[in-house]
Coordinates of C-alpha atoms and ligand atoms in Angstrom, one line a residue:
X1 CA -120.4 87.6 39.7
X2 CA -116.8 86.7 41.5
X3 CA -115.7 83.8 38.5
X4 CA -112.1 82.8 40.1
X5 CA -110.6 83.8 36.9
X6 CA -111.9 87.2 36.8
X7 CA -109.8 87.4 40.2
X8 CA -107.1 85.5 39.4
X9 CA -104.8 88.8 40.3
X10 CA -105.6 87.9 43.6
X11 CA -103.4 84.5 43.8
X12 CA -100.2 86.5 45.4
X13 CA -101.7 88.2 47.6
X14 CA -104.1 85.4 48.9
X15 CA -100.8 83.1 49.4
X16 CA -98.6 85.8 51.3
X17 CA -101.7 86.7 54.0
X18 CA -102.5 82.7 54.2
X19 CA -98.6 82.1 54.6
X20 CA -98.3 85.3 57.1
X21 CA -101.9 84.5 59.2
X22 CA -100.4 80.8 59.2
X23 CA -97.4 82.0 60.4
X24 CA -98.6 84.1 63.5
X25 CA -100.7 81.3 64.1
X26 CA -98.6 78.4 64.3
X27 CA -95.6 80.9 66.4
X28 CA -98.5 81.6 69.0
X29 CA -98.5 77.7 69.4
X30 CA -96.4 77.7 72.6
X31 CA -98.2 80.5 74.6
X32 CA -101.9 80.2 73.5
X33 CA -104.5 78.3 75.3
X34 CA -105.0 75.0 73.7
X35 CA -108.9 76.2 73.5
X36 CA -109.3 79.1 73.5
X37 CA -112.6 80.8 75.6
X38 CA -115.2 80.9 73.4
X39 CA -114.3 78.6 70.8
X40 CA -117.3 76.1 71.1
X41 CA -119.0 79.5 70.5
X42 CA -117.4 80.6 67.7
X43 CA -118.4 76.9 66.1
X44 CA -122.1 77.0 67.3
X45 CA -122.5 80.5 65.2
X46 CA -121.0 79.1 62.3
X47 CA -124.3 79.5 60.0
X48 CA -125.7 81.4 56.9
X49 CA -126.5 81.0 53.2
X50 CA -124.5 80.2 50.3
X51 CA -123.8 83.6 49.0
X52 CA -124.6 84.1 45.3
X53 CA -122.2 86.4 44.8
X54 CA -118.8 85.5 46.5
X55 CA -116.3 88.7 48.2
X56 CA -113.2 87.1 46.3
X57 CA -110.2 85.3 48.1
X58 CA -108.8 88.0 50.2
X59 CA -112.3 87.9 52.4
X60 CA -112.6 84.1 52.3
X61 CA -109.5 84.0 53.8
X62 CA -109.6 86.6 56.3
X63 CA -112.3 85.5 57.4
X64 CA -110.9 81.6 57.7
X65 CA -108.0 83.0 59.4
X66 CA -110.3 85.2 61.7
X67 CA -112.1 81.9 62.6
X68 CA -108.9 80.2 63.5
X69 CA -107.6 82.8 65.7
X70 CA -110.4 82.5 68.0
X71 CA -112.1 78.8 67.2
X72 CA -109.2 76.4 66.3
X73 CA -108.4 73.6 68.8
X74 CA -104.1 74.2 69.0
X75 CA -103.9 70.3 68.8
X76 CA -100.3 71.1 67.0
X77 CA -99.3 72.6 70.1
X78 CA -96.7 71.5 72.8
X79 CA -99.9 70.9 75.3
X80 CA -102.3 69.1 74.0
X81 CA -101.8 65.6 75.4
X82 CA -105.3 64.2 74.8
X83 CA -106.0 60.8 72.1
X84 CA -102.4 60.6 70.5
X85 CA -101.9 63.2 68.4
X86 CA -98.5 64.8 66.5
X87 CA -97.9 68.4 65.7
X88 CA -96.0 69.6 62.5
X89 CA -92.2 69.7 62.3
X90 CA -91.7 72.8 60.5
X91 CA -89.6 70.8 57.5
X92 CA -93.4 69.1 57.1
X93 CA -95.4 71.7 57.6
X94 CA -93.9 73.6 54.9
X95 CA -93.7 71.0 52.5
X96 CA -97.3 70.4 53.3
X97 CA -98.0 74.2 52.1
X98 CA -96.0 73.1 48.6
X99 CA -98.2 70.1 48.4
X100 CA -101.0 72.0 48.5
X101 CA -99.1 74.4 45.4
X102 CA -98.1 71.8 43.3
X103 CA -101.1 70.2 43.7
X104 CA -100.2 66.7 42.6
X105 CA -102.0 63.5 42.3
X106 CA -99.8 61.2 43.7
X107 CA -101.4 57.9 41.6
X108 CA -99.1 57.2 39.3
X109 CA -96.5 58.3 37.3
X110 CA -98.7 59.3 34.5
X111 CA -99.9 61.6 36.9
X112 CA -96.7 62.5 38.5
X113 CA -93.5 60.9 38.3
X114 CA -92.9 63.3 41.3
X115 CA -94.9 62.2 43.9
X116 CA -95.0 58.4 43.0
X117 CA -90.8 58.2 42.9
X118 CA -90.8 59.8 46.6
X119 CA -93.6 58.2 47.8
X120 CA -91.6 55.5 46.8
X121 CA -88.7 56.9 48.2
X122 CA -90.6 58.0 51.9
X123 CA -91.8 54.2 52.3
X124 CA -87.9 52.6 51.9
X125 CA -86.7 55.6 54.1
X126 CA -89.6 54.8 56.9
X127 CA -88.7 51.0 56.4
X128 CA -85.3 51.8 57.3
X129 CA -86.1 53.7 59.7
X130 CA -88.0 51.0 61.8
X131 CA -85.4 48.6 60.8
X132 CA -88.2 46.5 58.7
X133 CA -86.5 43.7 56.7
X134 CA -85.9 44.6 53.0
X135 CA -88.3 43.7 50.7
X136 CA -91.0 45.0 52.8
X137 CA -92.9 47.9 51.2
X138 CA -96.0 49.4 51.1
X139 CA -97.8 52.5 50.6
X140 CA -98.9 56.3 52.5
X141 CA -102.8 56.5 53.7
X142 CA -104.5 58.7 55.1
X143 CA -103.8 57.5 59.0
X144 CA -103.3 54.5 60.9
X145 CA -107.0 53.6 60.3
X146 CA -106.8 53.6 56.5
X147 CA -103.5 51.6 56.9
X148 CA -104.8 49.3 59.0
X149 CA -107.5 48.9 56.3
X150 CA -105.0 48.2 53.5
X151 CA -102.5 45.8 55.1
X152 CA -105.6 43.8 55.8
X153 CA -106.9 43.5 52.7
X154 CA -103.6 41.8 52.1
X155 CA -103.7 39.4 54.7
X156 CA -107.6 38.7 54.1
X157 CA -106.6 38.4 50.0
X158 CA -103.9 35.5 51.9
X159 CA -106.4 33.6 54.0
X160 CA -109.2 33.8 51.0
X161 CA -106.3 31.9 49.0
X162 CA -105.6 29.5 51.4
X163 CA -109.6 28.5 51.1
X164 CA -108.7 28.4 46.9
X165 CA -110.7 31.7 46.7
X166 CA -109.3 34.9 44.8
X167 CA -111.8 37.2 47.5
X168 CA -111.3 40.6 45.3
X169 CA -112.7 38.6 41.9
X170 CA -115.0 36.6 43.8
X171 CA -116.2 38.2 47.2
X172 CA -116.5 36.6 50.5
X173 CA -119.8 34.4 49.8
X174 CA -118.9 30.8 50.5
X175 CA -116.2 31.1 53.2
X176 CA -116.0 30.6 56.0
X177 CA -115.6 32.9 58.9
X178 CA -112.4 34.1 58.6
X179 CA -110.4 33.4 62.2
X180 CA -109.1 36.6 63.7
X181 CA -106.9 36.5 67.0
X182 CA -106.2 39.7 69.1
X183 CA -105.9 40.9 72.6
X184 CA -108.1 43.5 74.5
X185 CA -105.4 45.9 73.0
X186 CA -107.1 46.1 69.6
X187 CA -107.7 49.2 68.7
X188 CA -111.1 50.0 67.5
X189 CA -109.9 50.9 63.9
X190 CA -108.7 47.8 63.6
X191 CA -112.3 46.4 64.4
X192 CA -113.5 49.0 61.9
X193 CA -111.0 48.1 59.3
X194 CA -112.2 44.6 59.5
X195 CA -115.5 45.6 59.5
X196 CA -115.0 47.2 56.0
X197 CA -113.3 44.6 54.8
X198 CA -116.3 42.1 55.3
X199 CA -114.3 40.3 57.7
X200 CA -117.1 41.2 60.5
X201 CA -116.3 43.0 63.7
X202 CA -117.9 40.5 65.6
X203 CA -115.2 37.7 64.5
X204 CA -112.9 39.4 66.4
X205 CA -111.9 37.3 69.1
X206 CA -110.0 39.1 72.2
X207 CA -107.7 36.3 73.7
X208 CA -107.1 38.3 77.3
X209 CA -106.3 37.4 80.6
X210 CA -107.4 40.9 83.0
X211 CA -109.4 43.6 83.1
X212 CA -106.7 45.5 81.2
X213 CA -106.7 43.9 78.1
X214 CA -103.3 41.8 78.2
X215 CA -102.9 38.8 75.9
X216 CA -103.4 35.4 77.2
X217 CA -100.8 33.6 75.3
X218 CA -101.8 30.1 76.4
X219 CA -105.5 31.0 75.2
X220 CA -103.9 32.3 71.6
X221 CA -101.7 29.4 71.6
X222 CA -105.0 26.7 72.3
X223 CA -106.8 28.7 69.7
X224 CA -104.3 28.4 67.1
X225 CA -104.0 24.5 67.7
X226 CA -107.9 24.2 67.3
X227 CA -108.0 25.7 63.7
X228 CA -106.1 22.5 63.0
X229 CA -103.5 24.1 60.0
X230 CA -106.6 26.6 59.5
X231 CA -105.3 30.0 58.3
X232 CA -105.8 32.7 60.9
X233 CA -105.2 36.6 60.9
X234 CA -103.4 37.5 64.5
X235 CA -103.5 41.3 65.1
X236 CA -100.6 41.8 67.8
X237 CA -100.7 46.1 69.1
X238 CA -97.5 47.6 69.7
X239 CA -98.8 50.5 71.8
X240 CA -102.3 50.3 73.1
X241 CA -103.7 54.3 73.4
X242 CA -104.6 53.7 77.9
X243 CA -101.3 53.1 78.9
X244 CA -98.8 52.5 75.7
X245 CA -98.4 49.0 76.7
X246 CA -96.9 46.4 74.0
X247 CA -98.3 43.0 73.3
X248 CA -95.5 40.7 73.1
X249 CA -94.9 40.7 69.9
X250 CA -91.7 38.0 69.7
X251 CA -93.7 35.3 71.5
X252 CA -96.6 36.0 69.3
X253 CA -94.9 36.2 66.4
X254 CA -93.2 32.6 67.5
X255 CA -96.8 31.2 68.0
X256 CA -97.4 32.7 64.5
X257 CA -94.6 31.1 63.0
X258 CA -95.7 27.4 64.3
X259 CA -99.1 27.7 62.7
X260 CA -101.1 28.9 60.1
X261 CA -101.1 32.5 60.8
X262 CA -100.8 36.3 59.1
X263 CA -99.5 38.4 61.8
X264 CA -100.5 41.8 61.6
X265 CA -98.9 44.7 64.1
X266 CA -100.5 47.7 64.6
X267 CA -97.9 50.3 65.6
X268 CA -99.8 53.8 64.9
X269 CA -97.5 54.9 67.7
X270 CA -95.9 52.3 69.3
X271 CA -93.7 51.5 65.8
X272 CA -91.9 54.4 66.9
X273 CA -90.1 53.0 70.1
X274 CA -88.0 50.8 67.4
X275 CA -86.3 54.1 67.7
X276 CA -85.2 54.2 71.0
X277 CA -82.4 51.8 73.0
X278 CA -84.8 51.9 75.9
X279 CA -88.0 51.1 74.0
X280 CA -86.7 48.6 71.2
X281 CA -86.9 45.7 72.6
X282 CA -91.2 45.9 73.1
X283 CA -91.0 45.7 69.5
X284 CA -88.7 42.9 69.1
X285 CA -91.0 40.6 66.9
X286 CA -92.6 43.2 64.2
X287 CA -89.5 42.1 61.9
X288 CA -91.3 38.8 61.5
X289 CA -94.6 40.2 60.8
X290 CA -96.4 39.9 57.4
X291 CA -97.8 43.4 57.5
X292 CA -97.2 46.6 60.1
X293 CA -98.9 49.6 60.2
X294 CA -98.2 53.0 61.8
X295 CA -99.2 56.7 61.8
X296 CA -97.3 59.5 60.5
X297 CA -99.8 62.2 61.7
X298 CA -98.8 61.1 65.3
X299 CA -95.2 60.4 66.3
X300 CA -94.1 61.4 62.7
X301 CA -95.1 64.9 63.4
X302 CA -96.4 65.6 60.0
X303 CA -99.6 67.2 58.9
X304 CA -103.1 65.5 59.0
X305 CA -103.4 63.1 57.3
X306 CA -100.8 60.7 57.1
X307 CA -100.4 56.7 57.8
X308 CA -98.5 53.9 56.1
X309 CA -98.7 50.4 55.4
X310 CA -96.0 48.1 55.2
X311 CA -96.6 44.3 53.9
X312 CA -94.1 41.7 53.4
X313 CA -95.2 41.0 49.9
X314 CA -95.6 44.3 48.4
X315 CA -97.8 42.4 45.6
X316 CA -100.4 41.4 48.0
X317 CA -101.7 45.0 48.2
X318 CA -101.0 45.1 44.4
X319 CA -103.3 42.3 44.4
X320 CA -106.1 43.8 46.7
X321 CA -106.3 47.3 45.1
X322 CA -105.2 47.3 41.4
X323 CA -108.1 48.0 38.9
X324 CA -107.8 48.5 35.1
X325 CA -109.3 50.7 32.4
X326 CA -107.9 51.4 28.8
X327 CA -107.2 54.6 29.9
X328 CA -105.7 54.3 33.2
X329 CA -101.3 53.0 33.4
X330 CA -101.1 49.4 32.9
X331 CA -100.5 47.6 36.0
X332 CA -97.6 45.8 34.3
X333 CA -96.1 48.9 33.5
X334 CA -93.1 49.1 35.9
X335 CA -92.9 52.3 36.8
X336 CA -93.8 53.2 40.3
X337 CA -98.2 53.6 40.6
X338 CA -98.7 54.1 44.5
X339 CA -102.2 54.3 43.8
X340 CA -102.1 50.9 42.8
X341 CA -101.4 49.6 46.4
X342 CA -104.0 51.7 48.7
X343 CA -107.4 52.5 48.4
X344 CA -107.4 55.7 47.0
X345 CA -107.0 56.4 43.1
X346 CA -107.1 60.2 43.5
X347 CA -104.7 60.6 46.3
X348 CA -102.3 63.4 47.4
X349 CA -99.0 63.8 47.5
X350 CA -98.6 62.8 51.2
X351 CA -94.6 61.8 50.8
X352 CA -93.8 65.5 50.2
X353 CA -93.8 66.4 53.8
X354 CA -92.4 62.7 55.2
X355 CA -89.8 63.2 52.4
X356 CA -89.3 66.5 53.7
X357 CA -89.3 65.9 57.6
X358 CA -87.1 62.9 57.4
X359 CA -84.6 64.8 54.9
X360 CA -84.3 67.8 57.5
X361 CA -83.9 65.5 60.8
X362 CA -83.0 62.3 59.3
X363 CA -82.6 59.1 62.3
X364 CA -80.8 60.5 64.9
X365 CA -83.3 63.9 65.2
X366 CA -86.1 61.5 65.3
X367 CA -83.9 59.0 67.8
X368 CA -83.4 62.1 69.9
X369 CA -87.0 63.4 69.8
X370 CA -88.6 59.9 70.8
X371 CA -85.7 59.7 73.9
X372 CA -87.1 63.2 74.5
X373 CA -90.8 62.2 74.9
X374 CA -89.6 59.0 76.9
X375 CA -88.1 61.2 79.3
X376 CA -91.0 63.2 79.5
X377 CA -93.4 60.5 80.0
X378 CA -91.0 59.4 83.1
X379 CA -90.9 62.2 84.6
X380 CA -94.8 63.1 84.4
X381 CA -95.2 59.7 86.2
X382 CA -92.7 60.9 89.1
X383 CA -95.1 64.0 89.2
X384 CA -97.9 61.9 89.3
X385 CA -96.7 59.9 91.9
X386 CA -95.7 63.0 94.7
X387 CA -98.9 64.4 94.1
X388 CA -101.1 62.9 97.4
X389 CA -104.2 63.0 95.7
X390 CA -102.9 61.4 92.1
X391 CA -102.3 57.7 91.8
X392 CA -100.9 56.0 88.8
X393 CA -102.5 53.2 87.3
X394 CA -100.1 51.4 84.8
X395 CA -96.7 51.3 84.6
X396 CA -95.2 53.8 81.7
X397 CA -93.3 51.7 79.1
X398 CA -93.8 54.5 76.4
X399 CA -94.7 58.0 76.2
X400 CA -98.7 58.0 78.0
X401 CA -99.2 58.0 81.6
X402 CA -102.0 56.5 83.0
X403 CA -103.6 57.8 86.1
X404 CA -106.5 59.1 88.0
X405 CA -107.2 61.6 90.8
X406 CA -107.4 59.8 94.0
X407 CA -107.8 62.9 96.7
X408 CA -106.7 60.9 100.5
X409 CA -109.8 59.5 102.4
X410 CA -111.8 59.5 98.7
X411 CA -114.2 56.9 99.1
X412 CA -114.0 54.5 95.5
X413 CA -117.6 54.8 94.7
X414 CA -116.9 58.6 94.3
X415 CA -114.0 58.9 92.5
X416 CA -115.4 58.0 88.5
X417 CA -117.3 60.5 88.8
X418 CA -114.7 63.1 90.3
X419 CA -112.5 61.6 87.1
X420 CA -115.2 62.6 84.8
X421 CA -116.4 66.1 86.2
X422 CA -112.1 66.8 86.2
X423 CA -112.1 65.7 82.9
X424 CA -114.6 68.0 81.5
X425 CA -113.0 70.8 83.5
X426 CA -109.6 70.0 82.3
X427 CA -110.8 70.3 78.8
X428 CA -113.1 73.6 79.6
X429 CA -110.0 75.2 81.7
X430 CA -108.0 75.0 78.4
X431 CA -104.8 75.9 79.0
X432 CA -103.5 72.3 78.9
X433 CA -105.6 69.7 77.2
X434 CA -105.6 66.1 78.3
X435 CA -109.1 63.6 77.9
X436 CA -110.0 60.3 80.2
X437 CA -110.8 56.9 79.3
X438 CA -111.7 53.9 81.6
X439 CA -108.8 52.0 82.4
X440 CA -109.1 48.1 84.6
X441 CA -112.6 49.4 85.3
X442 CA -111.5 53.0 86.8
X443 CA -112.2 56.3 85.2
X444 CA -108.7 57.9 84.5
X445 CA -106.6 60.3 82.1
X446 CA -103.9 58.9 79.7
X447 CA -102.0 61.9 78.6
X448 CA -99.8 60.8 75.7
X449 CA -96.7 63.1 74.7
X450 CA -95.9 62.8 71.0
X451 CA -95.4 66.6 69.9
X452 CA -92.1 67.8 68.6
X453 CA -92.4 70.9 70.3
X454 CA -93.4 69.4 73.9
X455 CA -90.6 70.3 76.8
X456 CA -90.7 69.7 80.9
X457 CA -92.7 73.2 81.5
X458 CA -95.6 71.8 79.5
X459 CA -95.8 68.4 81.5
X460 CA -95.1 70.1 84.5
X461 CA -98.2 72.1 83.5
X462 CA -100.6 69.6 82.8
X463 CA -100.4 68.6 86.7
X464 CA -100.1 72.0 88.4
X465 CA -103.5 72.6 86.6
X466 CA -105.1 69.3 87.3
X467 CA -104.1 69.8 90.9
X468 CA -105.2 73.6 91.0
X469 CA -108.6 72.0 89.7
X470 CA -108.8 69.1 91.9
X471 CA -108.3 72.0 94.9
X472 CA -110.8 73.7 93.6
X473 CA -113.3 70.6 93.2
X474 CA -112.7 69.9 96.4
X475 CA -112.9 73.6 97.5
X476 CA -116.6 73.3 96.2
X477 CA -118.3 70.1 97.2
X478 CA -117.5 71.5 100.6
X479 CA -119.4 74.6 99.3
X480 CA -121.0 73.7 96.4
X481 CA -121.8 77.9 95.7
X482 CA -118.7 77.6 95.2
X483 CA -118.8 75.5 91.6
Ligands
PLP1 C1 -103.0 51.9 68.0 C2 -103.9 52.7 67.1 N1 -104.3 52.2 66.0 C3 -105.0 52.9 65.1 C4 -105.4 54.2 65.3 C5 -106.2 54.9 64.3 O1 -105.4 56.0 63.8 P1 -106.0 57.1 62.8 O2 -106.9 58.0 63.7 O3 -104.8 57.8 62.4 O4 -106.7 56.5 61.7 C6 -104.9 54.8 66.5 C7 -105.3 56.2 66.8 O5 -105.2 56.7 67.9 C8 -104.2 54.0 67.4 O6 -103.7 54.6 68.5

């Protein structure tokens, strides 16, 4: 029998190997394959009983740190570029580590004065940050998903109200169909969030004028008109994932402003070109917005998982999530109860490690880091566009590039599937890491740079291996023994 506190001499010695096989992990970052050969292996055998008798900490966790070294995906590294996804600033990862010690429950300050006063604390500091009016506030989740989720129940608690119904006492029988106004820039968490809210996906209506997605403002602008002083919800994206392109926001927002509308942004990225001189103005517009959302497990560079919700009437999300029980904090005590704003009652203590990470770099690291991956992006399109067989496919407002391979004389029927079979080899060659998606109709890759840790050699990377592959694909449809 291994009872955990019959082995409760091992604690010391299980932190100091998990801090030191951490360690050599996360320092082999920059000079690792992204997947390492064999790793899909090392998954697929991943098998056995539940032992009866556990070996004790020390061979859990050698054995965890064995299976990292040769399985884990480094998606913290400086080369992944595939979905949108941050690494760890070390100020967050190792607050995340002390999160993990202390072990708090961040749901109100009967639970821990600790973790509610800086969650507290993170939120006013990421407001000010984006340069959100004050008096917006909100709460952490556990991404951009969950956020999304929360700073809708607000605005669907807004437009029940507006029918005379208090939705989180009565439900959603007897309403209507609640209007909801977007562009082909939604993302699909949105749709999900909606989804779980009861608002139904398929209410979702994309006002969009091209194959791409863009708004069409005239067509938002007619729709709004027909709900005659209806309420509406109006989701405007501040960086869609193909090509980081911005709704625009202001002239939404305006449209908003004339009607009966709750204009929701979704910024799981995009939020974070407030930042930037260059970049600011595609978010002109979210300081008018009744709720904003963003990530902090992307551009934020913290650990999974971390998102936040901001609304412009905090008590809205009080509204849609507080719940009493004798022996639960009142909701009228006011002290600080950040589980009394989300979804989650038993939640961690996410705002150690955005506490941490903006303490150590505060605005002007995070300024310079965003310029950083601006300048990146820039110059991965001008390597995209001296390569003869790439072609770009969007502009680069942000920090993804969108474009496919597009070898000279390729005939169009072929080259979705030469996109694809890249794709897949991209991913299998491992050294950089970079996924497609179909963008205006055309199969094509969207690398996204958002780690801290990112520099020129690893964008200048991605494309010497894409072309070495593309030579290579070419090499063997001429001989296909070759492949
Ligand atoms: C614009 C946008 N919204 C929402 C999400 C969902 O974020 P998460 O995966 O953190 O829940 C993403 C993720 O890529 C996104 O890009």
């Amino acid at each position: 029998m291994t009872d955990p506190l019959e082995l409760r001499d091992e604690l010391t010695d299980a932190l100091v190997r998990a801090a030191a096989g951490a360690t050599e992990y996360v320092t082999a970052l920059h000079d690792d394959p992204v997947l390492a050969q064999g790793a899909e292996d090392v998954a697929r055998s991943l098998d056995g009983d539940l032992p009866e008798d556990g070996d004790g900490a020390l061979v859990a966790l050698a054995e965890l740190l064995e299976l990292a070294r040769s399985g884990a995906t480094r998606s913290s590294g400086p080369r992944y570029f595939h979905f949108v996804m941050g690494g760890t600033t070390p100020a967050s990862l190792g607050a995340d580590w002390v999160t993990s010690a202390l072990d708090q429950v961040a749901y109100s300050w009967a639970s821990s004065p600790l973790a509610s006063s800086l969650e507290v604390l993170s939120i006013e500091w990421l407001r000010e940050l984006f340069e959100l009016p004050d008096g917006f506030a909100g709460v952490l989740t556990t991404g951009a998903t969950m956020a999304n989720y929360t700073a809708l129940a607000a605005a669907r608690g807004w437009w029940a109200e507006h029918h005379g119904v208090d939705v989180e006492e009565r439900g959603l029988a007897g309403l209507p169909a609640a209007p909801i106004l977007t562009s082909g820039y939604i993302h699909p968490s949105a749709v999900q969030a909606l989804g779980m809210l009861g608002l139904g996906r398929s209410n979702v209506r994309r006002l969009e004028r091209d194959g791409v997605g863009r708004i069409d403002l005239d067509g938002l602008e007619s729709a709004l008109d027909e709900l005659e002083g209806k309420p509406a919800i109006v989701i405007a994206n501040a960086g869609e994932v193909n090509a980081g392109d911005f709704d625009p926001i202001a002239a939404i927002a305006d449209l908003a402003a004339r009607h009966e509308a709750w204009l929701h942004v979704d910024g799981a990225f995009g939020l974070f070109g407030r930042l930037a001189p260059e970049t600011r103005a595609l978010t002109d517009g979210i300081e008018r917005a009744d709720s904003v959302i963003s990530d902090g497990h992307k551009w934020l560079n913290v650990p999974y998982d971390c998102g936040f919700a901001f609304v412009r009437e905090p008590e809205r999300l009080a509204k849609a999530f507080t719940v009493g029980a004798p022996y639960l904090p009142s909701p009228d005590d006011p002290r600080p109860s950040p589980g009394f704003l989300g979804p989650e009652n038993s939640r961690r203590a996410r705002a150690f490690a955005v506490w941490a990470t903006l303490r150590a770099y505060g605005r002007s690291g995070y300024r310079a880091m965003v310029e950083r991956h601006l300048g990146l992006a820039q110059r991965l399109a001008a390597r995209v566009d001296e390569a003869p067989e790439l072609e770009r496919l969007a502009e680069v407002p942000l920090n993804i590039v969108c474009f496919r391979v597009h070898p000279p004389g390729a005939a169009e029927q072929d080259l979705d599937e030469l996109n694809s079979r890249l794709g897949e080899a991209l991913l299998r060659d491992g050294r950089v890491f970079a996924g497609t998606t179909t963008y205006d109709g055309k199969v094509a890759f969207r690398p996204a740079i958002v780690n801290w840790q990112t520099t020129e050699s690893d964008v200048d990377l991605l494309i010497d291996v894409l072309r070495e592959l593309v030579r290579a694909d070419l090499t063997a449809s001429r001989d296909p023994r070759a492949r």
